[in-house]
Amino acid sequence: MKGYKVFHSDWTCRGYQYEVGKTYEILENPKCCEKGFHFCKKIIDCFHYYSFDPANKIAEIEAIGKIDTDDTDSKCCTNKIIILKELEWREVLDMCNSGKLNSEIYNSGNNNSGNYNSGNYNNGNYNSGNYNSGNHNTGDGNCGNNNSGNNNSGNYNCGDYNSGHYNSGHCNSGQHNSGDYNSGDYNSGNHNSGYCNTNTPKVRMFNHVTDFDFDDEIITRFDNILFNCPQSYKYSDFISISDMSEDEIIRHPECETIGGYIKTIIVEADKQKWWDEDVSDADKEFIKSLPYFDAEIFYECVGIRIK
């Protein structure tokens, strides 16, 4: 049986000094994690047990004696082994990724310096989009995390070019906006910050101007209540081949190379349940007592029905 083995930078492992081209043997029967010469059938499995370090030596081997395997069948042990040839680090990277020019492992895309990417040119991890320096993005060009849109520096955005969080619109610096170009929060319209103003405006609520300043206690309490409201979002995660269905294995042939695939997962938030069960009666009454309160506008902007 052929396989792969990782060694320290000086070609030592578990007290043995190895050399390419030589054969090593013990008289006892092999036992995984106890005695014998350990190796893996797939090179990607080696890094479940050894650090992914370019300084380490990696070789193709052949087990020509008795063989014992662990419960996962990924780690093997033999009492007689031949060190066939050394693998260059670039060979290892190409074998661990189905994409090309990756500096880490488990990538099915190309030119990734992170891990578990199915997109290209990602510095972060678990991205199915491209050019992301953040993590778990399904869109492109994000330096934030968990974005399904593109070019976001914030998190959990399904729109584009947002520096805030949880926006489904575009170019928002505030949070929870479904419109575009908003610097405030929870807007379904667009351009709510205005132009060329030197004074500080009063807070607009439910499409009306109020007497509140942005740092008033009432506004702070409003923000604090809605801060705990759960939000829906998408993210990408690595699904191990052992957890994949037969249909997933057929649809994602790259799993044979990288040990799994990148799956886009949608997390749906139950905002209504949060409001009904977790928000106190006092906070509910406070929201309904706000100036110009409009239940339809609140539902449109926040996603919660108030009875």
PDB file of C-alpha atoms in Angstrom:
ATOM      1  CA  MET A   1       0.000   0.000   0.000  1.00  0.00           C
ATOM      2  CA  LYS A   2       1.298   3.435  -0.952  1.00  0.00           C
ATOM      3  CA  GLY A   3       0.693   6.557   1.105  1.00  0.00           C
ATOM      4  CA  TYR A   4       2.249   9.714   2.551  1.00  0.00           C
ATOM      5  CA  LYS A   5       4.221  10.527   5.670  1.00  0.00           C
ATOM      6  CA  VAL A   6       5.225  13.823   7.331  1.00  0.00           C
ATOM      7  CA  PHE A   7       8.584  14.238   9.088  1.00  0.00           C
ATOM      8  CA  HIS A   8      10.292  16.984  11.051  1.00  0.00           C
ATOM      9  CA  SER A   9      12.615  19.270   9.083  1.00  0.00           C
ATOM     10  CA  ASP A  10      15.579  16.978   9.905  1.00  0.00           C
ATOM     11  CA  TRP A  11      13.754  13.861   8.639  1.00  0.00           C
ATOM     12  CA  THR A  12      13.098  12.528  12.137  1.00  0.00           C
ATOM     13  CA  CYS A  13       9.794  11.192  13.451  1.00  0.00           C
ATOM     14  CA  ARG A  14       9.016   9.427  16.732  1.00  0.00           C
ATOM     15  CA  GLY A  15      12.665   8.717  17.473  1.00  0.00           C
ATOM     16  CA  TYR A  16      13.634   7.417  14.025  1.00  0.00           C
ATOM     17  CA  GLN A  17      16.012   9.093  11.564  1.00  0.00           C
ATOM     18  CA  TYR A  18      14.740   8.548   8.026  1.00  0.00           C
ATOM     19  CA  GLU A  19      16.333   8.748   4.588  1.00  0.00           C
ATOM     20  CA  VAL A  20      14.779   8.711   1.123  1.00  0.00           C
ATOM     21  CA  GLY A  21      15.262   5.364  -0.604  1.00  0.00           C
ATOM     22  CA  LYS A  22      15.734   3.311   2.553  1.00  0.00           C
ATOM     23  CA  THR A  23      13.565   0.629   4.180  1.00  0.00           C
ATOM     24  CA  TYR A  24      12.696   0.525   7.894  1.00  0.00           C
ATOM     25  CA  GLU A  25      11.282  -2.432   9.807  1.00  0.00           C
ATOM     26  CA  ILE A  26      10.273  -3.511  13.314  1.00  0.00           C
ATOM     27  CA  LEU A  27       9.600  -7.106  14.360  1.00  0.00           C
ATOM     28  CA  GLU A  28       6.424  -6.418  16.343  1.00  0.00           C
ATOM     29  CA  ASN A  29       2.961  -6.206  14.847  1.00  0.00           C
ATOM     30  CA  PRO A  30       1.974  -2.575  14.109  1.00  0.00           C
ATOM     31  CA  LYS A  31      -0.602  -0.776  16.263  1.00  0.00           C
ATOM     32  CA  CYS A  32      -1.878   2.699  15.385  1.00  0.00           C
ATOM     33  CA  CYS A  33      -0.736   5.398  17.837  1.00  0.00           C
ATOM     34  CA  GLU A  34       1.371   2.849  19.737  1.00  0.00           C
ATOM     35  CA  LYS A  35       4.043   1.119  17.656  1.00  0.00           C
ATOM     36  CA  GLY A  36       5.110   1.075  14.028  1.00  0.00           C
ATOM     37  CA  PHE A  37       5.570   3.555  11.191  1.00  0.00           C
ATOM     38  CA  HIS A  38       2.568   5.837  10.722  1.00  0.00           C
ATOM     39  CA  PHE A  39       1.310   7.198   7.391  1.00  0.00           C
ATOM     40  CA  CYS A  40      -1.897   8.290   5.651  1.00  0.00           C
ATOM     41  CA  LYS A  41      -3.489   7.011   2.466  1.00  0.00           C
ATOM     42  CA  LYS A  42      -4.359  10.555   1.351  1.00  0.00           C
ATOM     43  CA  ILE A  43      -1.888  13.389   1.707  1.00  0.00           C
ATOM     44  CA  ILE A  44      -4.608  15.761   2.926  1.00  0.00           C
ATOM     45  CA  ASP A  45      -5.234  13.482   5.918  1.00  0.00           C
ATOM     46  CA  CYS A  46      -1.639  13.927   7.105  1.00  0.00           C
ATOM     47  CA  PHE A  47      -2.494  17.445   8.244  1.00  0.00           C
ATOM     48  CA  HIS A  48      -5.128  16.190  10.640  1.00  0.00           C
ATOM     49  CA  TYR A  49      -2.192  14.909  12.692  1.00  0.00           C
ATOM     50  CA  TYR A  50       0.723  17.175  11.748  1.00  0.00           C
ATOM     51  CA  SER A  51       0.988  20.953  11.433  1.00  0.00           C
ATOM     52  CA  PHE A  52       0.774  22.405   7.930  1.00  0.00           C
ATOM     53  CA  ASP A  53       4.350  23.715   7.989  1.00  0.00           C
ATOM     54  CA  PRO A  54       6.533  24.189   4.871  1.00  0.00           C
ATOM     55  CA  ALA A  55       9.584  23.419   7.028  1.00  0.00           C
ATOM     56  CA  ASN A  56       8.437  19.826   7.495  1.00  0.00           C
ATOM     57  CA  LYS A  57       9.520  17.092   5.111  1.00  0.00           C
ATOM     58  CA  ILE A  58       6.859  15.097   3.289  1.00  0.00           C
ATOM     59  CA  ALA A  59       7.434  11.860   1.409  1.00  0.00           C
ATOM     60  CA  GLU A  60       5.583   9.306  -0.636  1.00  0.00           C
ATOM     61  CA  ILE A  61       5.983   5.928   1.048  1.00  0.00           C
ATOM     62  CA  GLU A  62       5.086   2.287   0.515  1.00  0.00           C
ATOM     63  CA  ALA A  63       3.977   0.005   3.329  1.00  0.00           C
ATOM     64  CA  ILE A  64       5.215  -3.500   2.556  1.00  0.00           C
ATOM     65  CA  GLY A  65       4.570  -5.146   5.930  1.00  0.00           C
ATOM     66  CA  LYS A  66       1.498  -5.689   8.069  1.00  0.00           C
ATOM     67  CA  ILE A  67      -0.874  -2.711   8.286  1.00  0.00           C
ATOM     68  CA  ASP A  68      -3.128  -1.440  11.074  1.00  0.00           C
ATOM     69  CA  THR A  69      -5.619   1.432  10.638  1.00  0.00           C
ATOM     70  CA  ASP A  70      -7.410   3.688  13.121  1.00  0.00           C
ATOM     71  CA  ASP A  71     -11.184   3.988  13.470  1.00  0.00           C
ATOM     72  CA  THR A  72     -11.389   6.702  10.792  1.00  0.00           C
ATOM     73  CA  ASP A  73      -9.368   4.668   8.270  1.00  0.00           C
ATOM     74  CA  SER A  74      -7.339   7.821   7.537  1.00  0.00           C
ATOM     75  CA  LYS A  75      -4.305   7.035   9.719  1.00  0.00           C
ATOM     76  CA  CYS A  76      -2.387   3.817   9.102  1.00  0.00           C
ATOM     77  CA  CYS A  77       0.563   2.052  10.684  1.00  0.00           C
ATOM     78  CA  THR A  78       2.934  -0.602   9.306  1.00  0.00           C
ATOM     79  CA  ASN A  79       5.871  -2.603  10.606  1.00  0.00           C
ATOM     80  CA  LYS A  80       7.835  -2.243   7.342  1.00  0.00           C
ATOM     81  CA  ILE A  81       8.045   0.935   5.268  1.00  0.00           C
ATOM     82  CA  ILE A  82       9.986   2.258   2.261  1.00  0.00           C
ATOM     83  CA  ILE A  83      10.582   6.013   1.906  1.00  0.00           C
ATOM     84  CA  LEU A  84      10.070   6.329  -1.851  1.00  0.00           C
ATOM     85  CA  LYS A  85      10.593  10.024  -2.635  1.00  0.00           C
ATOM     86  CA  GLU A  86      10.444  13.501  -1.146  1.00  0.00           C
ATOM     87  CA  LEU A  87       7.617  15.793  -2.244  1.00  0.00           C
ATOM     88  CA  GLU A  88       8.307  19.469  -2.885  1.00  0.00           C
ATOM     89  CA  TRP A  89       6.038  21.886  -1.031  1.00  0.00           C
ATOM     90  CA  ARG A  90       4.406  23.077  -4.248  1.00  0.00           C
ATOM     91  CA  GLU A  91       3.542  19.464  -5.075  1.00  0.00           C
ATOM     92  CA  VAL A  92       1.954  19.118  -1.645  1.00  0.00           C
ATOM     93  CA  LEU A  93      -0.127  22.272  -2.145  1.00  0.00           C
ATOM     94  CA  ASP A  94      -1.316  21.123  -5.555  1.00  0.00           C
ATOM     95  CA  MET A  95      -2.265  17.729  -4.135  1.00  0.00           C
ATOM     96  CA  CYS A  96      -4.115  19.256  -1.158  1.00  0.00           C
ATOM     97  CA  ASN A  97      -6.095  21.699  -3.299  1.00  0.00           C
ATOM     98  CA  SER A  98      -8.121  21.140  -6.430  1.00  0.00           C
ATOM     99  CA  GLY A  99      -7.316  24.734  -7.401  1.00  0.00           C
ATOM    100  CA  LYS A 100      -3.883  26.085  -8.307  1.00  0.00           C
ATOM    101  CA  LEU A 101      -1.352  28.444  -6.710  1.00  0.00           C
ATOM    102  CA  ASN A 102      -2.729  28.192  -3.175  1.00  0.00           C
ATOM    103  CA  SER A 103      -0.447  28.732  -0.188  1.00  0.00           C
ATOM    104  CA  GLU A 104      -2.723  26.950   2.294  1.00  0.00           C
ATOM    105  CA  ILE A 105      -4.917  23.858   2.101  1.00  0.00           C
ATOM    106  CA  TYR A 106      -8.491  22.717   1.419  1.00  0.00           C
ATOM    107  CA  ASN A 107      -8.996  25.200  -1.427  1.00  0.00           C
ATOM    108  CA  SER A 108     -10.925  24.314  -4.566  1.00  0.00           C
ATOM    109  CA  GLY A 109     -10.343  27.788  -6.004  1.00  0.00           C
ATOM    110  CA  ASN A 110      -7.073  29.381  -7.086  1.00  0.00           C
ATOM    111  CA  ASN A 111      -4.509  31.754  -5.591  1.00  0.00           C
ATOM    112  CA  ASN A 112      -5.815  31.536  -2.024  1.00  0.00           C
ATOM    113  CA  SER A 113      -3.648  32.278   1.002  1.00  0.00           C
ATOM    114  CA  GLY A 114      -6.438  31.264   3.372  1.00  0.00           C
ATOM    115  CA  ASN A 115      -8.064  27.884   3.915  1.00  0.00           C
ATOM    116  CA  TYR A 116     -11.257  26.188   2.725  1.00  0.00           C
ATOM    117  CA  ASN A 117     -11.979  28.581  -0.152  1.00  0.00           C
ATOM    118  CA  SER A 118     -13.899  27.592  -3.269  1.00  0.00           C
ATOM    119  CA  GLY A 119     -13.418  31.058  -4.753  1.00  0.00           C
ATOM    120  CA  ASN A 120     -10.188  32.674  -5.917  1.00  0.00           C
ATOM    121  CA  TYR A 121      -7.634  35.104  -4.454  1.00  0.00           C
ATOM    122  CA  ASN A 122      -8.935  34.920  -0.888  1.00  0.00           C
ATOM    123  CA  ASN A 123      -6.767  35.850   2.110  1.00  0.00           C
ATOM    124  CA  GLY A 124      -9.470  34.813   4.542  1.00  0.00           C
ATOM    125  CA  ASN A 125     -11.067  31.443   5.163  1.00  0.00           C
ATOM    126  CA  TYR A 126     -14.258  29.641   4.119  1.00  0.00           C
ATOM    127  CA  ASN A 127     -15.038  31.956   1.188  1.00  0.00           C
ATOM    128  CA  SER A 128     -17.004  30.841  -1.854  1.00  0.00           C
ATOM    129  CA  GLY A 129     -16.582  34.263  -3.456  1.00  0.00           C
ATOM    130  CA  ASN A 130     -13.403  35.916  -4.725  1.00  0.00           C
ATOM    131  CA  TYR A 131     -10.877  38.456  -3.431  1.00  0.00           C
ATOM    132  CA  ASN A 132     -12.044  38.305   0.186  1.00  0.00           C
ATOM    133  CA  SER A 133      -9.782  39.160   3.115  1.00  0.00           C
ATOM    134  CA  GLY A 134     -12.550  38.360   5.576  1.00  0.00           C
ATOM    135  CA  ASN A 135     -14.092  34.990   6.348  1.00  0.00           C
ATOM    136  CA  HIS A 136     -17.242  33.060   5.403  1.00  0.00           C
ATOM    137  CA  ASN A 137     -18.127  35.336   2.461  1.00  0.00           C
ATOM    138  CA  THR A 138     -20.218  34.164  -0.487  1.00  0.00           C
ATOM    139  CA  GLY A 139     -19.741  37.459  -2.323  1.00  0.00           C
ATOM    140  CA  ASP A 140     -16.575  39.054  -3.701  1.00  0.00           C
ATOM    141  CA  GLY A 141     -14.111  41.639  -2.454  1.00  0.00           C
ATOM    142  CA  ASN A 142     -15.178  41.663   1.182  1.00  0.00           C
ATOM    143  CA  CYS A 143     -12.836  42.559   4.047  1.00  0.00           C
ATOM    144  CA  GLY A 144     -15.645  41.952   6.529  1.00  0.00           C
ATOM    145  CA  ASN A 145     -17.162  38.591   7.395  1.00  0.00           C
ATOM    146  CA  ASN A 146     -20.294  36.623   6.461  1.00  0.00           C
ATOM    147  CA  ASN A 147     -21.225  38.811   3.490  1.00  0.00           C
ATOM    148  CA  SER A 148     -23.252  37.506   0.557  1.00  0.00           C
ATOM    149  CA  GLY A 149     -22.862  40.824  -1.242  1.00  0.00           C
ATOM    150  CA  ASN A 150     -19.688  42.328  -2.649  1.00  0.00           C
ATOM    151  CA  ASN A 151     -17.018  44.793  -1.525  1.00  0.00           C
ATOM    152  CA  ASN A 152     -18.241  45.132   2.050  1.00  0.00           C
ATOM    153  CA  SER A 153     -16.017  46.190   4.942  1.00  0.00           C
ATOM    154  CA  GLY A 154     -18.809  45.469   7.408  1.00  0.00           C
ATOM    155  CA  ASN A 155     -20.320  42.116   8.319  1.00  0.00           C
ATOM    156  CA  TYR A 156     -23.449  40.145   7.387  1.00  0.00           C
ATOM    157  CA  ASN A 157     -24.323  42.299   4.363  1.00  0.00           C
ATOM    158  CA  CYS A 158     -26.230  40.908   1.384  1.00  0.00           C
ATOM    159  CA  GLY A 159     -25.889  44.223  -0.452  1.00  0.00           C
ATOM    160  CA  ASP A 160     -22.711  45.769  -1.850  1.00  0.00           C
ATOM    161  CA  TYR A 161     -20.189  48.375  -0.680  1.00  0.00           C
ATOM    162  CA  ASN A 162     -21.436  48.575   2.905  1.00  0.00           C
ATOM    163  CA  SER A 163     -19.196  49.642   5.789  1.00  0.00           C
ATOM    164  CA  GLY A 164     -21.985  48.972   8.271  1.00  0.00           C
ATOM    165  CA  HIS A 165     -23.522  45.639   9.202  1.00  0.00           C
ATOM    166  CA  TYR A 166     -26.631  43.652   8.236  1.00  0.00           C
ATOM    167  CA  ASN A 167     -27.510  45.787   5.209  1.00  0.00           C
ATOM    168  CA  SER A 168     -29.483  44.396   2.283  1.00  0.00           C
ATOM    169  CA  GLY A 169     -29.099  47.660   0.390  1.00  0.00           C
ATOM    170  CA  HIS A 170     -25.911  49.152  -1.018  1.00  0.00           C
ATOM    171  CA  CYS A 171     -23.335  51.718   0.094  1.00  0.00           C
ATOM    172  CA  ASN A 172     -24.608  52.051   3.661  1.00  0.00           C
ATOM    173  CA  SER A 173     -22.414  53.179   6.555  1.00  0.00           C
ATOM    174  CA  GLY A 174     -25.207  52.527   9.041  1.00  0.00           C
ATOM    175  CA  GLN A 175     -26.750  49.225  10.069  1.00  0.00           C
ATOM    176  CA  HIS A 176     -29.805  47.171   9.095  1.00  0.00           C
ATOM    177  CA  ASN A 177     -30.689  49.236   6.008  1.00  0.00           C
ATOM    178  CA  SER A 178     -32.614  47.795   3.074  1.00  0.00           C
ATOM    179  CA  GLY A 179     -32.235  51.029   1.115  1.00  0.00           C
ATOM    180  CA  ASP A 180     -29.064  52.570  -0.310  1.00  0.00           C
ATOM    181  CA  TYR A 181     -26.592  55.246   0.829  1.00  0.00           C
ATOM    182  CA  ASN A 182     -27.867  55.468   4.402  1.00  0.00           C
ATOM    183  CA  SER A 183     -25.649  56.587   7.278  1.00  0.00           C
ATOM    184  CA  GLY A 184     -28.371  55.885   9.828  1.00  0.00           C
ATOM    185  CA  ASP A 185     -29.942  52.600  10.889  1.00  0.00           C
ATOM    186  CA  TYR A 186     -33.060  50.626   9.924  1.00  0.00           C
ATOM    187  CA  ASN A 187     -33.921  52.616   6.799  1.00  0.00           C
ATOM    188  CA  SER A 188     -35.774  51.138   3.847  1.00  0.00           C
ATOM    189  CA  GLY A 189     -35.402  54.346   1.843  1.00  0.00           C
ATOM    190  CA  ASN A 190     -32.297  55.871   0.284  1.00  0.00           C
ATOM    191  CA  HIS A 191     -29.904  58.758   0.980  1.00  0.00           C
ATOM    192  CA  ASN A 192     -31.123  59.442   4.505  1.00  0.00           C
ATOM    193  CA  SER A 193     -28.085  61.455   5.582  1.00  0.00           C
ATOM    194  CA  GLY A 194     -28.613  64.452   3.241  1.00  0.00           C
ATOM    195  CA  TYR A 195     -25.922  66.739   1.726  1.00  0.00           C
ATOM    196  CA  CYS A 196     -23.758  69.711   2.718  1.00  0.00           C
ATOM    197  CA  ASN A 197     -25.154  70.221   6.222  1.00  0.00           C
ATOM    198  CA  THR A 198     -23.150  71.852   9.050  1.00  0.00           C
ATOM    199  CA  ASN A 199     -25.731  71.612  11.836  1.00  0.00           C
ATOM    200  CA  THR A 200     -26.845  68.438  13.588  1.00  0.00           C
ATOM    201  CA  PRO A 201     -30.390  67.481  12.596  1.00  0.00           C
ATOM    202  CA  LYS A 202     -33.029  66.083  14.868  1.00  0.00           C
ATOM    203  CA  VAL A 203     -33.820  62.402  14.645  1.00  0.00           C
ATOM    204  CA  ARG A 204     -36.346  61.368  12.024  1.00  0.00           C
ATOM    205  CA  MET A 205     -38.554  58.447  13.013  1.00  0.00           C
ATOM    206  CA  PHE A 206     -41.268  56.803  10.969  1.00  0.00           C
ATOM    207  CA  ASN A 207     -40.826  59.414   8.223  1.00  0.00           C
ATOM    208  CA  HIS A 208     -41.283  62.372  10.601  1.00  0.00           C
ATOM    209  CA  VAL A 209     -38.883  64.778  12.287  1.00  0.00           C
ATOM    210  CA  THR A 210     -38.902  64.439  16.082  1.00  0.00           C
ATOM    211  CA  ASP A 211     -37.545  66.673  18.841  1.00  0.00           C
ATOM    212  CA  PHE A 212     -34.906  64.064  19.766  1.00  0.00           C
ATOM    213  CA  ASP A 213     -31.167  64.432  19.401  1.00  0.00           C
ATOM    214  CA  PHE A 214     -29.174  61.339  18.424  1.00  0.00           C
ATOM    215  CA  ASP A 215     -27.738  60.975  21.937  1.00  0.00           C
ATOM    216  CA  ASP A 216     -31.075  61.314  23.761  1.00  0.00           C
ATOM    217  CA  GLU A 217     -31.898  58.527  26.219  1.00  0.00           C
ATOM    218  CA  ILE A 218     -34.966  57.530  24.220  1.00  0.00           C
ATOM    219  CA  ILE A 219     -32.906  56.981  21.071  1.00  0.00           C
ATOM    220  CA  THR A 220     -30.257  55.090  23.036  1.00  0.00           C
ATOM    221  CA  ARG A 221     -32.917  52.816  24.526  1.00  0.00           C
ATOM    222  CA  PHE A 222     -34.427  52.220  21.089  1.00  0.00           C
ATOM    223  CA  ASP A 223     -31.002  51.217  19.741  1.00  0.00           C
ATOM    224  CA  ASN A 224     -30.297  48.965  22.719  1.00  0.00           C
ATOM    225  CA  ILE A 225     -33.564  47.079  22.317  1.00  0.00           C
ATOM    226  CA  LEU A 226     -33.091  46.411  18.609  1.00  0.00           C
ATOM    227  CA  PHE A 227     -29.389  45.618  19.048  1.00  0.00           C
ATOM    228  CA  ASN A 228     -30.426  42.202  20.386  1.00  0.00           C
ATOM    229  CA  CYS A 229     -32.743  41.455  17.479  1.00  0.00           C
ATOM    230  CA  PRO A 230     -31.422  38.361  15.621  1.00  0.00           C
ATOM    231  CA  GLN A 231     -30.462  38.778  11.965  1.00  0.00           C
ATOM    232  CA  SER A 232     -30.548  36.404   9.007  1.00  0.00           C
ATOM    233  CA  TYR A 233     -27.317  35.895   7.114  1.00  0.00           C
ATOM    234  CA  LYS A 234     -25.427  33.606   4.752  1.00  0.00           C
ATOM    235  CA  TYR A 235     -21.977  32.200   5.266  1.00  0.00           C
ATOM    236  CA  SER A 236     -19.656  29.607   3.762  1.00  0.00           C
ATOM    237  CA  ASP A 237     -18.333  26.616   5.657  1.00  0.00           C
ATOM    238  CA  PHE A 238     -16.251  23.537   4.920  1.00  0.00           C
ATOM    239  CA  ILE A 239     -18.206  20.269   4.902  1.00  0.00           C
ATOM    240  CA  SER A 240     -16.036  17.195   5.441  1.00  0.00           C
ATOM    241  CA  ILE A 241     -16.491  14.357   2.961  1.00  0.00           C
ATOM    242  CA  SER A 242     -17.536  12.115   5.862  1.00  0.00           C
ATOM    243  CA  ASP A 243     -20.538  14.405   6.436  1.00  0.00           C
ATOM    244  CA  MET A 244     -21.523  14.715   2.765  1.00  0.00           C
ATOM    245  CA  SER A 245     -24.534  13.010   1.226  1.00  0.00           C
ATOM    246  CA  GLU A 246     -24.179  10.865  -1.897  1.00  0.00           C
ATOM    247  CA  ASP A 247     -25.758  13.650  -3.937  1.00  0.00           C
ATOM    248  CA  GLU A 248     -23.291  16.213  -2.552  1.00  0.00           C
ATOM    249  CA  ILE A 249     -20.351  13.945  -3.414  1.00  0.00           C
ATOM    250  CA  ILE A 250     -21.609  13.652  -7.009  1.00  0.00           C
ATOM    251  CA  ARG A 251     -22.144  17.425  -7.323  1.00  0.00           C
ATOM    252  CA  HIS A 252     -18.785  18.306  -5.741  1.00  0.00           C
ATOM    253  CA  PRO A 253     -16.068  16.050  -7.215  1.00  0.00           C
ATOM    254  CA  GLU A 254     -13.416  18.341  -5.702  1.00  0.00           C
ATOM    255  CA  CYS A 255     -14.186  16.693  -2.357  1.00  0.00           C
ATOM    256  CA  GLU A 256     -11.949  13.767  -3.307  1.00  0.00           C
ATOM    257  CA  THR A 257      -8.981  16.141  -3.473  1.00  0.00           C
ATOM    258  CA  ILE A 258      -9.645  18.585  -0.660  1.00  0.00           C
ATOM    259  CA  GLY A 259     -11.553  16.281   1.688  1.00  0.00           C
ATOM    260  CA  GLY A 260     -14.909  18.038   1.377  1.00  0.00           C
ATOM    261  CA  TYR A 261     -16.473  21.125  -0.182  1.00  0.00           C
ATOM    262  CA  ILE A 262     -17.472  24.703   0.604  1.00  0.00           C
ATOM    263  CA  LYS A 263     -21.185  24.970   1.346  1.00  0.00           C
ATOM    264  CA  THR A 264     -23.187  28.184   1.458  1.00  0.00           C
ATOM    265  CA  ILE A 265     -25.362  28.059   4.561  1.00  0.00           C
ATOM    266  CA  ILE A 266     -28.363  30.326   5.120  1.00  0.00           C
ATOM    267  CA  VAL A 267     -29.181  31.148   8.726  1.00  0.00           C
ATOM    268  CA  GLU A 268     -32.745  32.416   8.998  1.00  0.00           C
ATOM    269  CA  ALA A 269     -33.437  34.559  12.053  1.00  0.00           C
ATOM    270  CA  ASP A 270     -36.835  34.297  13.716  1.00  0.00           C
ATOM    271  CA  LYS A 271     -37.269  37.966  14.575  1.00  0.00           C
ATOM    272  CA  GLN A 272     -40.940  37.556  15.389  1.00  0.00           C
ATOM    273  CA  LYS A 273     -40.222  34.841  17.962  1.00  0.00           C
ATOM    274  CA  TRP A 274     -37.560  37.066  19.538  1.00  0.00           C
ATOM    275  CA  TRP A 275     -40.086  39.915  19.820  1.00  0.00           C
ATOM    276  CA  ASP A 276     -42.906  37.723  21.121  1.00  0.00           C
ATOM    277  CA  GLU A 277     -40.873  35.730  23.657  1.00  0.00           C
ATOM    278  CA  ASP A 278     -37.715  37.639  24.595  1.00  0.00           C
ATOM    279  CA  VAL A 279     -38.602  41.324  24.540  1.00  0.00           C
ATOM    280  CA  SER A 280     -40.060  42.546  27.823  1.00  0.00           C
ATOM    281  CA  ASP A 281     -43.551  44.014  27.974  1.00  0.00           C
ATOM    282  CA  ALA A 282     -42.033  47.306  29.106  1.00  0.00           C
ATOM    283  CA  ASP A 283     -39.775  47.459  26.039  1.00  0.00           C
ATOM    284  CA  LYS A 284     -42.671  46.552  23.744  1.00  0.00           C
ATOM    285  CA  GLU A 285     -44.778  49.356  25.167  1.00  0.00           C
ATOM    286  CA  PHE A 286     -41.822  51.724  24.856  1.00  0.00           C
ATOM    287  CA  ILE A 287     -41.485  50.985  21.126  1.00  0.00           C
ATOM    288  CA  LYS A 288     -45.208  51.460  20.540  1.00  0.00           C
ATOM    289  CA  SER A 289     -45.143  54.759  22.454  1.00  0.00           C
ATOM    290  CA  LEU A 290     -42.498  56.335  20.200  1.00  0.00           C
ATOM    291  CA  PRO A 291     -43.581  59.502  18.375  1.00  0.00           C
ATOM    292  CA  TYR A 292     -45.316  58.822  15.067  1.00  0.00           C
ATOM    293  CA  PHE A 293     -45.084  55.050  15.628  1.00  0.00           C
ATOM    294  CA  ASP A 294     -46.373  53.185  12.581  1.00  0.00           C
ATOM    295  CA  ALA A 295     -46.648  49.381  12.779  1.00  0.00           C
ATOM    296  CA  GLU A 296     -46.404  48.932   8.991  1.00  0.00           C
ATOM    297  CA  ILE A 297     -43.268  51.060   8.726  1.00  0.00           C
ATOM    298  CA  PHE A 298     -41.744  49.205  11.691  1.00  0.00           C
ATOM    299  CA  TYR A 299     -42.457  45.877   9.968  1.00  0.00           C
ATOM    300  CA  GLU A 300     -40.995  47.092   6.671  1.00  0.00           C
ATOM    301  CA  CYS A 301     -37.780  48.312   8.310  1.00  0.00           C
ATOM    302  CA  VAL A 302     -37.275  45.790  11.123  1.00  0.00           C
ATOM    303  CA  GLY A 303     -39.251  42.730  10.007  1.00  0.00           C
ATOM    304  CA  ILE A 304     -41.425  42.390  13.106  1.00  0.00           C
ATOM    305  CA  ARG A 305     -45.222  42.505  13.278  1.00  0.00           C
ATOM    306  CA  ILE A 306     -46.493  44.416  16.297  1.00  0.00           C
ATOM    307  CA  LYS A 307     -50.049  43.560  17.252  1.00  0.00           C
TER     308      LYS A 307
END
